[in-house]
Amino acid sequence: MSIFSRRDFLKSSAVGAIGLAGATVASRKYTKTSGIRQSISGEEHEHGQMGAVGEVDHQANGFYPLDLLTDWDYGQVSKLPNGQVMREYYIVATDKELEIVPGVFFPAWTYNGRVPGPALRCVEGDRIRVNFLNAGTHPHTIHFHGIHSAKMDGVPGVGDGTINPGEHTIYEFDAAPFGCHLYHCHAIPLKRHIHKGLYGAFIIDPDPDKYTGSRREVAKSRNHSYIENGMVNEMLMIMNGFDTNFDGENEIYAVNTVAFAYQNEPIPISSGQLQRVYLINVTEFDPINSFHLHANFFDYYDHGTTLEPTLRTVDTIMQCQAQRGILEFNFDGFEPGPYMFHAHQTEFAELGWMGFFELQG
Ligand SMILES: [Cu+2]
């Protein structure tokens, strides 16, 4: 039995069709949807257009890439007798096939039928209760990045350990520290369980009452219950990859699962508004991933656990697996138009991790 290499895959897949589509067109103009400025004459170059032919059926997937940027899950909110805010979440693991690039279907394992799973959002000090039911066909867990007891850690052999199909458990802890975190399955083999799609964002907003001066103002801007936060354009981007032929290498890369999603539908942004990206890397099989912004620079808060940037004025940030952080930038005074962002591992970009911000006039 021959195993397809990544190059064979490219030749035979929808992504491979890009090159073919490019070669059949003698000249090509710049368009918003195609995204790339192309050298014009097909006589000298027959370079393909970046992107994929066709459209993903987002409705069948059950989620729309533009919606995934902002669909925070604040949980069912109540107050405990001691005044502490309680947020209760319900997460069900299920098997589900997802279309990750037109015509390419991936047999995913999901939290709540989507990849990434629900974007859990809370405030530092909140009580978090996650009701987890495994309705999938393999044992799973939820392991949260954050501070909690060993028995709430969601790893095999500790606490309730691995949750078998049909079983359920509850993970409960106080949210800390504030930052841009994640959760993922920790069943063995770990890389397969994560790579199949069992991961999501876990965002803990800072509590402004704990800080003073300028740090308090920053905390307000980061806390979803404050009006200052409503003035910021916040976006969640989870960098992921898909090994579609199970050879231990990714064939498709994306932010938020669907390859080229934000190239096909650029993200509308406005000048005069702070742009904030919660960026998380869950890519398996490649040691690092990265985010590169064109024509502009950003400040970066590694892990989101500080109120001052940990890096200033950079246009590229790399993250190892499970590393994450917050990017902030604005396009004040820029000409309207499409501004590109992508992994600066250019191979990843060409295999799907490519997008545009559309700066409105
Ligand atoms: Cu699992």
mmCIF file of C-alpha atoms and ligand atoms in Angstrom:
data_model
loop_
_atom_site.group_PDB
_atom_site.id
_atom_site.type_symbol
_atom_site.label_atom_id
_atom_site.label_comp_id
_atom_site.label_asym_id
_atom_site.label_seq_id
_atom_site.Cartn_x
_atom_site.Cartn_y
_atom_site.Cartn_z
ATOM 1 C CA MET A 1 0.000 0.000 0.000
ATOM 2 C CA SER A 2 1.474 3.339 -0.914
ATOM 3 C CA ILE A 3 1.038 6.239 1.445
ATOM 4 C CA PHE A 4 0.392 9.561 -0.204
ATOM 5 C CA SER A 5 3.023 12.165 0.519
ATOM 6 C CA ARG A 6 2.087 15.782 1.008
ATOM 7 C CA ARG A 7 3.187 16.528 -2.549
ATOM 8 C CA ASP A 8 1.036 13.750 -3.976
ATOM 9 C CA PHE A 9 -1.836 15.129 -1.993
ATOM 10 C CA LEU A 10 -1.295 18.572 -3.452
ATOM 11 C CA LYS A 11 -1.407 17.180 -6.946
ATOM 12 C CA SER A 12 -4.656 15.341 -6.372
ATOM 13 C CA SER A 13 -6.592 17.626 -4.047
ATOM 14 C CA ALA A 14 -8.693 20.731 -4.365
ATOM 15 C CA VAL A 15 -5.701 22.779 -3.268
ATOM 16 C CA GLY A 16 -3.748 21.327 -6.165
ATOM 17 C CA ALA A 17 -6.451 22.607 -8.459
ATOM 18 C CA ILE A 18 -5.369 26.127 -7.591
ATOM 19 C CA GLY A 19 -2.237 25.828 -9.679
ATOM 20 C CA LEU A 20 -4.200 24.401 -12.557
ATOM 21 C CA ALA A 21 -6.810 27.145 -12.337
ATOM 22 C CA GLY A 22 -4.071 29.753 -12.308
ATOM 23 C CA ALA A 23 -2.354 28.261 -15.321
ATOM 24 C CA THR A 24 -5.459 28.339 -17.473
ATOM 25 C CA VAL A 25 -5.952 32.064 -17.024
ATOM 26 C CA ALA A 26 -3.688 34.184 -19.203
ATOM 27 C CA SER A 27 -4.063 37.382 -17.236
ATOM 28 C CA ARG A 28 -5.523 38.110 -13.900
ATOM 29 C CA LYS A 29 -6.571 41.263 -12.159
ATOM 30 C CA TYR A 30 -6.463 42.021 -8.515
ATOM 31 C CA THR A 31 -9.800 41.404 -6.780
ATOM 32 C CA LYS A 32 -10.841 41.574 -3.170
ATOM 33 C CA THR A 33 -12.055 38.015 -3.110
ATOM 34 C CA SER A 34 -9.080 36.446 -4.818
ATOM 35 C CA GLY A 35 -6.907 38.577 -2.654
ATOM 36 C CA ILE A 36 -3.484 38.315 -4.244
ATOM 37 C CA ARG A 37 -1.855 40.773 -6.560
ATOM 38 C CA GLN A 38 -0.727 38.587 -9.414
ATOM 39 C CA SER A 39 1.957 39.183 -11.989
ATOM 40 C CA ILE A 40 -0.045 39.620 -15.108
ATOM 41 C CA SER A 41 1.176 37.641 -18.046
ATOM 42 C CA GLY A 42 0.581 33.919 -18.174
ATOM 43 C CA GLU A 43 3.125 33.722 -21.008
ATOM 44 C CA GLU A 44 6.105 34.253 -18.747
ATOM 45 C CA HIS A 45 4.780 32.754 -15.533
ATOM 46 C CA GLU A 46 2.164 30.210 -14.940
ATOM 47 C CA HIS A 47 2.089 30.694 -11.225
ATOM 48 C CA GLY A 48 -1.160 29.654 -9.629
ATOM 49 C CA GLN A 49 -3.477 31.857 -7.696
ATOM 50 C CA MET A 50 -3.373 31.451 -3.955
ATOM 51 C CA GLY A 51 -6.594 29.986 -2.630
ATOM 52 C CA ALA A 52 -8.844 27.054 -3.350
ATOM 53 C CA VAL A 53 -11.426 26.412 -6.028
ATOM 54 C CA GLY A 54 -15.044 26.067 -4.921
ATOM 55 C CA GLU A 55 -16.810 26.841 -1.681
ATOM 56 C CA VAL A 56 -17.079 25.166 1.664
ATOM 57 C CA ASP A 57 -20.613 24.351 2.836
ATOM 58 C CA HIS A 58 -20.493 26.312 6.094
ATOM 59 C CA GLN A 59 -24.093 25.455 6.878
ATOM 60 C CA ALA A 60 -23.310 21.748 6.819
ATOM 61 C CA ASN A 61 -20.288 22.405 9.031
ATOM 62 C CA GLY A 62 -22.614 24.222 11.431
ATOM 63 C CA PHE A 63 -20.447 27.330 11.821
ATOM 64 C CA TYR A 64 -19.403 30.352 9.773
ATOM 65 C CA PRO A 65 -15.788 31.497 9.864
ATOM 66 C CA LEU A 66 -16.666 35.189 10.363
ATOM 67 C CA ASP A 67 -18.934 34.242 13.287
ATOM 68 C CA LEU A 68 -16.190 32.189 14.924
ATOM 69 C CA LEU A 69 -14.206 35.394 15.435
ATOM 70 C CA THR A 70 -16.640 36.714 18.021
ATOM 71 C CA ASP A 71 -19.032 34.053 19.287
ATOM 72 C CA TRP A 72 -17.915 34.089 22.905
ATOM 73 C CA ASP A 73 -19.656 31.682 25.253
ATOM 74 C CA TYR A 74 -20.197 33.426 28.601
ATOM 75 C CA GLY A 75 -21.950 30.390 30.094
ATOM 76 C CA GLN A 76 -25.073 30.344 32.247
ATOM 77 C CA VAL A 77 -24.394 33.064 34.776
ATOM 78 C CA SER A 78 -25.596 33.000 38.391
ATOM 79 C CA LYS A 79 -24.400 34.249 41.773
ATOM 80 C CA LEU A 80 -23.167 31.996 44.556
ATOM 81 C CA PRO A 81 -24.195 32.802 48.167
ATOM 82 C CA ASN A 82 -20.747 34.358 48.758
ATOM 83 C CA GLY A 83 -21.330 36.793 45.905
ATOM 84 C CA GLN A 84 -18.982 35.025 43.503
ATOM 85 C CA VAL A 85 -20.109 34.836 39.875
ATOM 86 C CA MET A 86 -20.749 31.263 38.713
ATOM 87 C CA ARG A 87 -20.551 30.420 35.001
ATOM 88 C CA GLU A 88 -21.806 27.042 33.961
ATOM 89 C CA TYR A 89 -20.958 25.492 30.581
ATOM 90 C CA TYR A 90 -22.142 22.350 28.826
ATOM 91 C CA ILE A 91 -19.750 20.605 26.480
ATOM 92 C CA VAL A 92 -20.502 17.427 24.561
ATOM 93 C CA ALA A 93 -17.830 15.554 22.625
ATOM 94 C CA THR A 94 -19.115 14.181 19.313
ATOM 95 C CA ASP A 95 -17.635 12.775 16.118
ATOM 96 C CA LYS A 96 -18.413 14.935 13.093
ATOM 97 C CA GLU A 97 -17.155 15.232 9.543
ATOM 98 C CA LEU A 98 -16.159 18.802 8.644
ATOM 99 C CA GLU A 99 -15.338 20.338 5.273
ATOM 100 C CA ILE A 100 -12.039 22.154 5.817
ATOM 101 C CA VAL A 101 -11.315 23.190 2.229
ATOM 102 C CA PRO A 102 -13.758 22.802 -0.668
ATOM 103 C CA GLY A 103 -14.285 19.101 -1.281
ATOM 104 C CA VAL A 104 -11.937 17.942 1.502
ATOM 105 C CA PHE A 105 -13.734 16.387 4.452
ATOM 106 C CA PHE A 106 -12.032 15.699 7.758
ATOM 107 C CA PRO A 107 -13.415 13.145 10.238
ATOM 108 C CA ALA A 108 -13.171 15.442 13.258
ATOM 109 C CA TRP A 109 -13.721 14.835 16.934
ATOM 110 C CA THR A 110 -15.431 17.933 18.282
ATOM 111 C CA TYR A 111 -16.598 19.760 21.362
ATOM 112 C CA ASN A 112 -20.215 20.792 20.705
ATOM 113 C CA GLY A 113 -20.023 19.836 17.032
ATOM 114 C CA ARG A 114 -17.501 22.470 16.036
ATOM 115 C CA VAL A 115 -13.773 23.016 15.632
ATOM 116 C CA PRO A 116 -12.580 24.957 17.479
ATOM 117 C CA GLY A 117 -14.931 24.196 20.367
ATOM 118 C CA PRO A 118 -16.929 26.916 22.126
ATOM 119 C CA ALA A 119 -14.911 30.033 23.046
ATOM 120 C CA LEU A 120 -15.379 30.042 26.824
ATOM 121 C CA ARG A 121 -15.093 33.509 28.299
ATOM 122 C CA CYS A 122 -15.210 34.624 31.911
ATOM 123 C CA VAL A 123 -13.610 37.031 34.397
ATOM 124 C CA GLU A 124 -10.791 36.279 36.795
ATOM 125 C CA GLY A 125 -12.179 34.986 40.085
ATOM 126 C CA ASP A 126 -15.387 33.603 38.554
ATOM 127 C CA ARG A 127 -16.384 30.085 39.519
ATOM 128 C CA ILE A 128 -16.296 27.899 36.415
ATOM 129 C CA ARG A 129 -18.329 24.710 36.198
ATOM 130 C CA VAL A 130 -18.009 22.696 32.994
ATOM 131 C CA ASN A 131 -20.432 19.803 32.540
ATOM 132 C CA PHE A 132 -18.740 17.430 30.122
ATOM 133 C CA LEU A 133 -20.495 14.532 28.363
ATOM 134 C CA ASN A 134 -18.602 12.230 26.041
ATOM 135 C CA ALA A 135 -20.989 11.307 23.213
ATOM 136 C CA GLY A 136 -18.105 10.378 20.918
ATOM 137 C CA THR A 137 -16.678 6.974 20.100
ATOM 138 C CA HIS A 138 -13.340 7.330 21.904
ATOM 139 C CA PRO A 139 -12.365 8.229 25.479
ATOM 140 C CA HIS A 140 -11.789 11.966 25.986
ATOM 141 C CA THR A 141 -11.143 14.598 28.660
ATOM 142 C CA ILE A 142 -11.034 18.374 28.926
ATOM 143 C CA HIS A 143 -7.755 19.750 30.196
ATOM 144 C CA PHE A 144 -7.822 23.480 30.933
ATOM 145 C CA HIS A 145 -4.781 25.710 30.848
ATOM 146 C CA GLY A 146 -5.178 27.742 34.023
ATOM 147 C CA ILE A 147 -4.812 27.352 37.766
ATOM 148 C CA HIS A 148 -6.765 24.523 39.418
ATOM 149 C CA SER A 149 -6.410 21.396 41.538
ATOM 150 C CA ALA A 150 -4.838 18.188 40.201
ATOM 151 C CA LYS A 151 -8.164 16.362 40.173
ATOM 152 C CA MET A 152 -9.664 19.045 37.903
ATOM 153 C CA ASP A 153 -6.767 18.802 35.455
ATOM 154 C CA GLY A 154 -8.461 16.499 32.942
ATOM 155 C CA VAL A 155 -5.552 14.088 32.506
ATOM 156 C CA PRO A 156 -5.649 10.266 32.467
ATOM 157 C CA GLY A 157 -5.471 8.570 35.854
ATOM 158 C CA VAL A 158 -6.095 11.642 38.012
ATOM 159 C CA GLY A 159 -9.497 12.679 39.375
ATOM 160 C CA ASP A 160 -12.153 11.295 37.037
ATOM 161 C CA GLY A 161 -9.371 10.797 34.491
ATOM 162 C CA THR A 162 -10.371 9.685 31.029
ATOM 163 C CA ILE A 163 -14.104 9.933 30.332
ATOM 164 C CA ASN A 164 -15.330 6.941 28.313
ATOM 165 C CA PRO A 165 -18.032 7.171 25.639
ATOM 166 C CA GLY A 166 -21.394 7.673 27.345
ATOM 167 C CA GLU A 167 -19.837 8.948 30.591
ATOM 168 C CA HIS A 168 -19.801 12.454 31.977
ATOM 169 C CA THR A 169 -17.936 14.520 34.539
ATOM 170 C CA ILE A 170 -17.768 18.030 35.952
ATOM 171 C CA TYR A 171 -14.693 20.254 35.954
ATOM 172 C CA GLU A 172 -14.961 23.052 38.497
ATOM 173 C CA PHE A 173 -12.455 25.705 39.565
ATOM 174 C CA ASP A 174 -11.948 29.445 39.979
ATOM 175 C CA ALA A 175 -10.803 31.258 36.839
ATOM 176 C CA ALA A 176 -7.158 32.351 37.077
ATOM 177 C CA PRO A 177 -4.946 33.914 35.924
ATOM 178 C CA PHE A 178 -6.489 36.410 33.497
ATOM 179 C CA GLY A 179 -5.283 35.843 29.976
ATOM 180 C CA CYS A 180 -5.740 34.148 26.652
ATOM 181 C CA HIS A 181 -5.815 30.445 27.428
ATOM 182 C CA LEU A 182 -7.086 27.227 25.886
ATOM 183 C CA TYR A 183 -8.538 23.864 26.706
ATOM 184 C CA HIS A 184 -8.079 20.578 24.916
ATOM 185 C CA CYS A 185 -8.535 16.844 25.244
ATOM 186 C CA HIS A 186 -5.709 15.088 27.088
ATOM 187 C CA ALA A 187 -6.518 11.459 26.274
ATOM 188 C CA ILE A 188 -3.767 9.267 24.827
ATOM 189 C CA PRO A 189 -2.395 9.392 22.147
ATOM 190 C CA LEU A 190 -2.438 13.079 22.909
ATOM 191 C CA LYS A 191 -1.365 14.436 19.550
ATOM 192 C CA ARG A 192 -4.147 12.539 17.777
ATOM 193 C CA HIS A 193 -6.819 13.629 20.230
ATOM 194 C CA ILE A 194 -5.857 17.278 19.919
ATOM 195 C CA HIS A 195 -5.282 17.198 16.207
ATOM 196 C CA LYS A 196 -8.713 15.644 15.547
ATOM 197 C CA GLY A 197 -10.289 18.897 16.744
ATOM 198 C CA LEU A 198 -10.744 18.713 20.508
ATOM 199 C CA TYR A 199 -9.641 22.196 21.552
ATOM 200 C CA GLY A 200 -10.996 25.666 22.138
ATOM 201 C CA ALA A 201 -10.275 29.076 23.629
ATOM 202 C CA PHE A 202 -10.548 29.810 27.335
ATOM 203 C CA ILE A 203 -10.406 33.589 27.783
ATOM 204 C CA ILE A 204 -10.217 35.009 31.303
ATOM 205 C CA ASP A 205 -10.813 38.763 31.378
ATOM 206 C CA PRO A 206 -9.016 40.852 34.021
ATOM 207 C CA ASP A 207 -11.166 42.313 36.814
ATOM 208 C CA PRO A 208 -10.618 46.102 36.729
ATOM 209 C CA ASP A 209 -11.408 46.399 40.454
ATOM 210 C CA LYS A 210 -8.099 44.664 41.181
ATOM 211 C CA TYR A 211 -5.982 47.295 39.405
ATOM 212 C CA THR A 212 -5.374 51.036 39.590
ATOM 213 C CA GLY A 213 -4.405 53.841 37.241
ATOM 214 C CA SER A 214 -3.613 53.028 33.639
ATOM 215 C CA ARG A 215 -3.665 49.297 34.328
ATOM 216 C CA ARG A 216 -7.269 49.621 35.479
ATOM 217 C CA GLU A 217 -8.126 51.312 32.172
ATOM 218 C CA VAL A 218 -6.473 48.499 30.241
ATOM 219 C CA ALA A 219 -8.338 45.930 32.343
ATOM 220 C CA LYS A 220 -11.645 47.662 31.512
ATOM 221 C CA SER A 221 -10.849 47.503 27.831
ATOM 222 C CA ARG A 222 -10.177 43.764 28.168
ATOM 223 C CA ASN A 223 -13.257 42.960 30.291
ATOM 224 C CA HIS A 224 -16.341 42.022 28.259
ATOM 225 C CA SER A 225 -18.790 43.558 30.748
ATOM 226 C CA TYR A 226 -17.310 47.067 30.415
ATOM 227 C CA ILE A 227 -18.358 49.601 27.804
ATOM 228 C CA GLU A 228 -14.652 50.262 27.102
ATOM 229 C CA ASN A 229 -14.412 46.706 25.793
ATOM 230 C CA GLY A 230 -17.309 47.257 23.424
ATOM 231 C CA MET A 231 -15.254 49.892 21.627
ATOM 232 C CA VAL A 232 -12.547 47.376 20.704
ATOM 233 C CA ASN A 233 -12.895 45.068 17.702
ATOM 234 C CA GLU A 234 -12.026 41.724 19.242
ATOM 235 C CA MET A 235 -11.361 38.588 17.216
ATOM 236 C CA LEU A 236 -10.492 35.040 18.166
ATOM 237 C CA MET A 237 -8.111 33.187 15.871
ATOM 238 C CA ILE A 238 -7.043 29.639 16.549
ATOM 239 C CA MET A 239 -4.247 28.452 14.280
ATOM 240 C CA ASN A 240 -4.787 24.801 13.380
ATOM 241 C CA GLY A 241 -3.706 22.191 10.885
ATOM 242 C CA PHE A 242 -5.181 18.995 9.492
ATOM 243 C CA ASP A 243 -3.436 15.767 8.637
ATOM 244 C CA THR A 244 -5.998 14.552 6.132
ATOM 245 C CA ASN A 245 -4.207 11.308 5.220
ATOM 246 C CA PHE A 246 -2.962 10.450 8.735
ATOM 247 C CA ASP A 247 0.714 10.320 7.805
ATOM 248 C CA GLY A 248 1.797 12.552 10.684
ATOM 249 C CA GLU A 249 2.062 15.689 8.524
ATOM 250 C CA ASN A 250 -0.505 18.402 7.972
ATOM 251 C CA GLU A 251 -1.883 18.862 4.479
ATOM 252 C CA ILE A 252 -4.148 21.807 5.316
ATOM 253 C CA TYR A 253 -3.570 24.813 7.590
ATOM 254 C CA ALA A 254 -6.025 27.458 8.731
ATOM 255 C CA VAL A 255 -7.110 29.893 11.355
ATOM 256 C CA ASN A 256 -10.434 28.714 12.740
ATOM 257 C CA THR A 257 -10.424 25.490 10.703
ATOM 258 C CA VAL A 258 -11.584 26.464 7.203
ATOM 259 C CA ALA A 259 -8.621 27.035 4.874
ATOM 260 C CA PHE A 260 -8.533 30.457 3.171
ATOM 261 C CA ALA A 261 -11.791 31.416 4.940
ATOM 262 C CA TYR A 262 -10.733 35.012 5.610
ATOM 263 C CA GLN A 263 -9.246 35.358 2.166
ATOM 264 C CA ASN A 264 -12.548 34.403 0.577
ATOM 265 C CA GLU A 265 -14.438 36.581 3.056
ATOM 266 C CA PRO A 266 -12.081 39.284 4.358
ATOM 267 C CA ILE A 267 -12.670 40.486 7.914
ATOM 268 C CA PRO A 268 -14.186 43.992 7.851
ATOM 269 C CA ILE A 269 -12.382 46.450 10.137
ATOM 270 C CA SER A 270 -12.533 50.211 10.655
ATOM 271 C CA SER A 271 -9.843 52.779 11.197
ATOM 272 C CA GLY A 272 -10.217 54.675 14.456
ATOM 273 C CA GLN A 273 -10.825 51.430 16.309
ATOM 274 C CA LEU A 274 -8.423 49.291 18.292
ATOM 275 C CA GLN A 275 -8.115 45.815 16.760
ATOM 276 C CA ARG A 276 -7.439 42.971 19.201
ATOM 277 C CA VAL A 277 -6.720 39.393 18.178
ATOM 278 C CA TYR A 278 -6.740 36.550 20.694
ATOM 279 C CA LEU A 279 -4.310 34.220 18.939
ATOM 280 C CA ILE A 280 -3.853 30.571 19.951
ATOM 281 C CA ASN A 281 -1.685 27.913 18.317
ATOM 282 C CA VAL A 282 -2.981 24.342 18.480
ATOM 283 C CA THR A 283 -1.219 23.075 15.355
ATOM 284 C CA GLU A 284 0.037 19.494 15.795
ATOM 285 C CA PHE A 285 2.982 17.891 13.971
ATOM 286 C CA ASP A 286 4.743 21.225 13.265
ATOM 287 C CA PRO A 287 6.766 22.697 16.135
ATOM 288 C CA ILE A 288 5.762 26.313 15.563
ATOM 289 C CA ASN A 289 3.219 28.453 13.781
ATOM 290 C CA SER A 290 3.165 32.205 13.293
ATOM 291 C CA PHE A 291 1.104 35.288 12.514
ATOM 292 C CA HIS A 292 2.381 37.997 10.220
ATOM 293 C CA LEU A 293 0.517 41.248 9.586
ATOM 294 C CA HIS A 294 1.144 43.163 6.361
ATOM 295 C CA ALA A 295 1.718 46.905 6.073
ATOM 296 C CA ASN A 296 1.410 47.468 9.814
ATOM 297 C CA PHE A 297 2.803 46.514 13.235
ATOM 298 C CA PHE A 298 1.260 45.313 16.472
ATOM 299 C CA ASP A 299 1.891 45.077 20.211
ATOM 300 C CA TYR A 300 1.835 41.615 21.730
ATOM 301 C CA TYR A 301 0.873 40.288 25.169
ATOM 302 C CA ASP A 302 2.330 36.805 25.545
ATOM 303 C CA HIS A 303 -0.316 34.491 27.073
ATOM 304 C CA GLY A 304 -2.417 37.621 27.668
ATOM 305 C CA THR A 305 -1.407 37.498 31.322
ATOM 306 C CA THR A 306 -0.099 41.052 31.562
ATOM 307 C CA LEU A 307 -1.688 44.481 31.153
ATOM 308 C CA GLU A 308 1.401 45.863 29.430
ATOM 309 C CA PRO A 309 2.676 44.480 26.135
ATOM 310 C CA THR A 310 5.468 41.938 26.368
ATOM 311 C CA LEU A 311 6.592 42.933 22.857
ATOM 312 C CA ARG A 312 6.022 46.209 21.079
ATOM 313 C CA THR A 313 6.003 47.157 17.409
ATOM 314 C CA VAL A 314 6.451 43.781 15.744
ATOM 315 C CA ASP A 315 4.825 42.495 12.556
ATOM 316 C CA THR A 316 5.442 38.779 13.108
ATOM 317 C CA ILE A 317 4.966 36.591 16.149
ATOM 318 C CA MET A 318 5.704 32.904 16.471
ATOM 319 C CA GLN A 319 4.014 30.532 18.863
ATOM 320 C CA CYS A 320 4.932 26.984 19.837
ATOM 321 C CA GLN A 321 2.082 24.564 20.351
ATOM 322 C CA ALA A 322 -0.397 25.767 23.017
ATOM 323 C CA GLN A 323 1.345 29.139 23.159
ATOM 324 C CA ARG A 324 -1.029 32.021 22.748
ATOM 325 C CA GLY A 325 -1.238 35.738 23.182
ATOM 326 C CA ILE A 326 -3.063 38.953 22.414
ATOM 327 C CA LEU A 327 -2.230 41.211 19.459
ATOM 328 C CA GLU A 328 -3.274 44.865 19.349
ATOM 329 C CA PHE A 329 -3.044 47.204 16.391
ATOM 330 C CA ASN A 330 -4.945 49.899 14.567
ATOM 331 C CA PHE A 331 -5.194 51.117 11.010
ATOM 332 C CA ASP A 332 -5.716 54.798 11.847
ATOM 333 C CA GLY A 333 -4.793 56.962 8.887
ATOM 334 C CA PHE A 334 -4.349 54.016 6.512
ATOM 335 C CA GLU A 335 -5.783 53.905 3.026
ATOM 336 C CA PRO A 336 -8.885 51.707 2.839
ATOM 337 C CA GLY A 337 -8.324 48.330 1.240
ATOM 338 C CA PRO A 338 -7.442 44.705 1.885
ATOM 339 C CA TYR A 339 -4.565 44.120 4.310
ATOM 340 C CA MET A 340 -3.119 40.629 4.336
ATOM 341 C CA PHE A 341 -2.268 38.465 7.337
ATOM 342 C CA HIS A 342 -0.914 34.921 7.309
ATOM 343 C CA ALA A 343 1.540 32.429 8.758
ATOM 344 C CA HIS A 344 5.055 33.391 7.789
ATOM 345 C CA GLN A 345 5.827 29.746 7.301
ATOM 346 C CA THR A 346 4.897 30.393 3.700
ATOM 347 C CA GLU A 347 4.115 26.728 3.136
ATOM 348 C CA PHE A 348 1.354 27.014 5.754
ATOM 349 C CA ALA A 349 0.072 30.159 4.044
ATOM 350 C CA GLU A 350 -0.135 28.447 0.679
ATOM 351 C CA LEU A 351 -1.922 25.481 2.234
ATOM 352 C CA GLY A 352 -4.685 27.614 3.754
ATOM 353 C CA TRP A 353 -3.403 29.855 6.568
ATOM 354 C CA MET A 354 -4.017 33.092 4.727
ATOM 355 C CA GLY A 355 -6.472 35.934 5.273
ATOM 356 C CA PHE A 356 -7.283 39.603 4.802
ATOM 357 C CA PHE A 357 -8.601 42.471 6.860
ATOM 358 C CA GLU A 358 -10.782 44.694 4.699
ATOM 359 C CA LEU A 359 -10.242 48.251 5.942
ATOM 360 C CA GLN A 360 -13.449 50.166 5.328
ATOM 361 C CA GLY A 361 -13.380 53.648 3.866
HETATM 362 CU CU CU B 1 -9.832 12.917 23.163
#
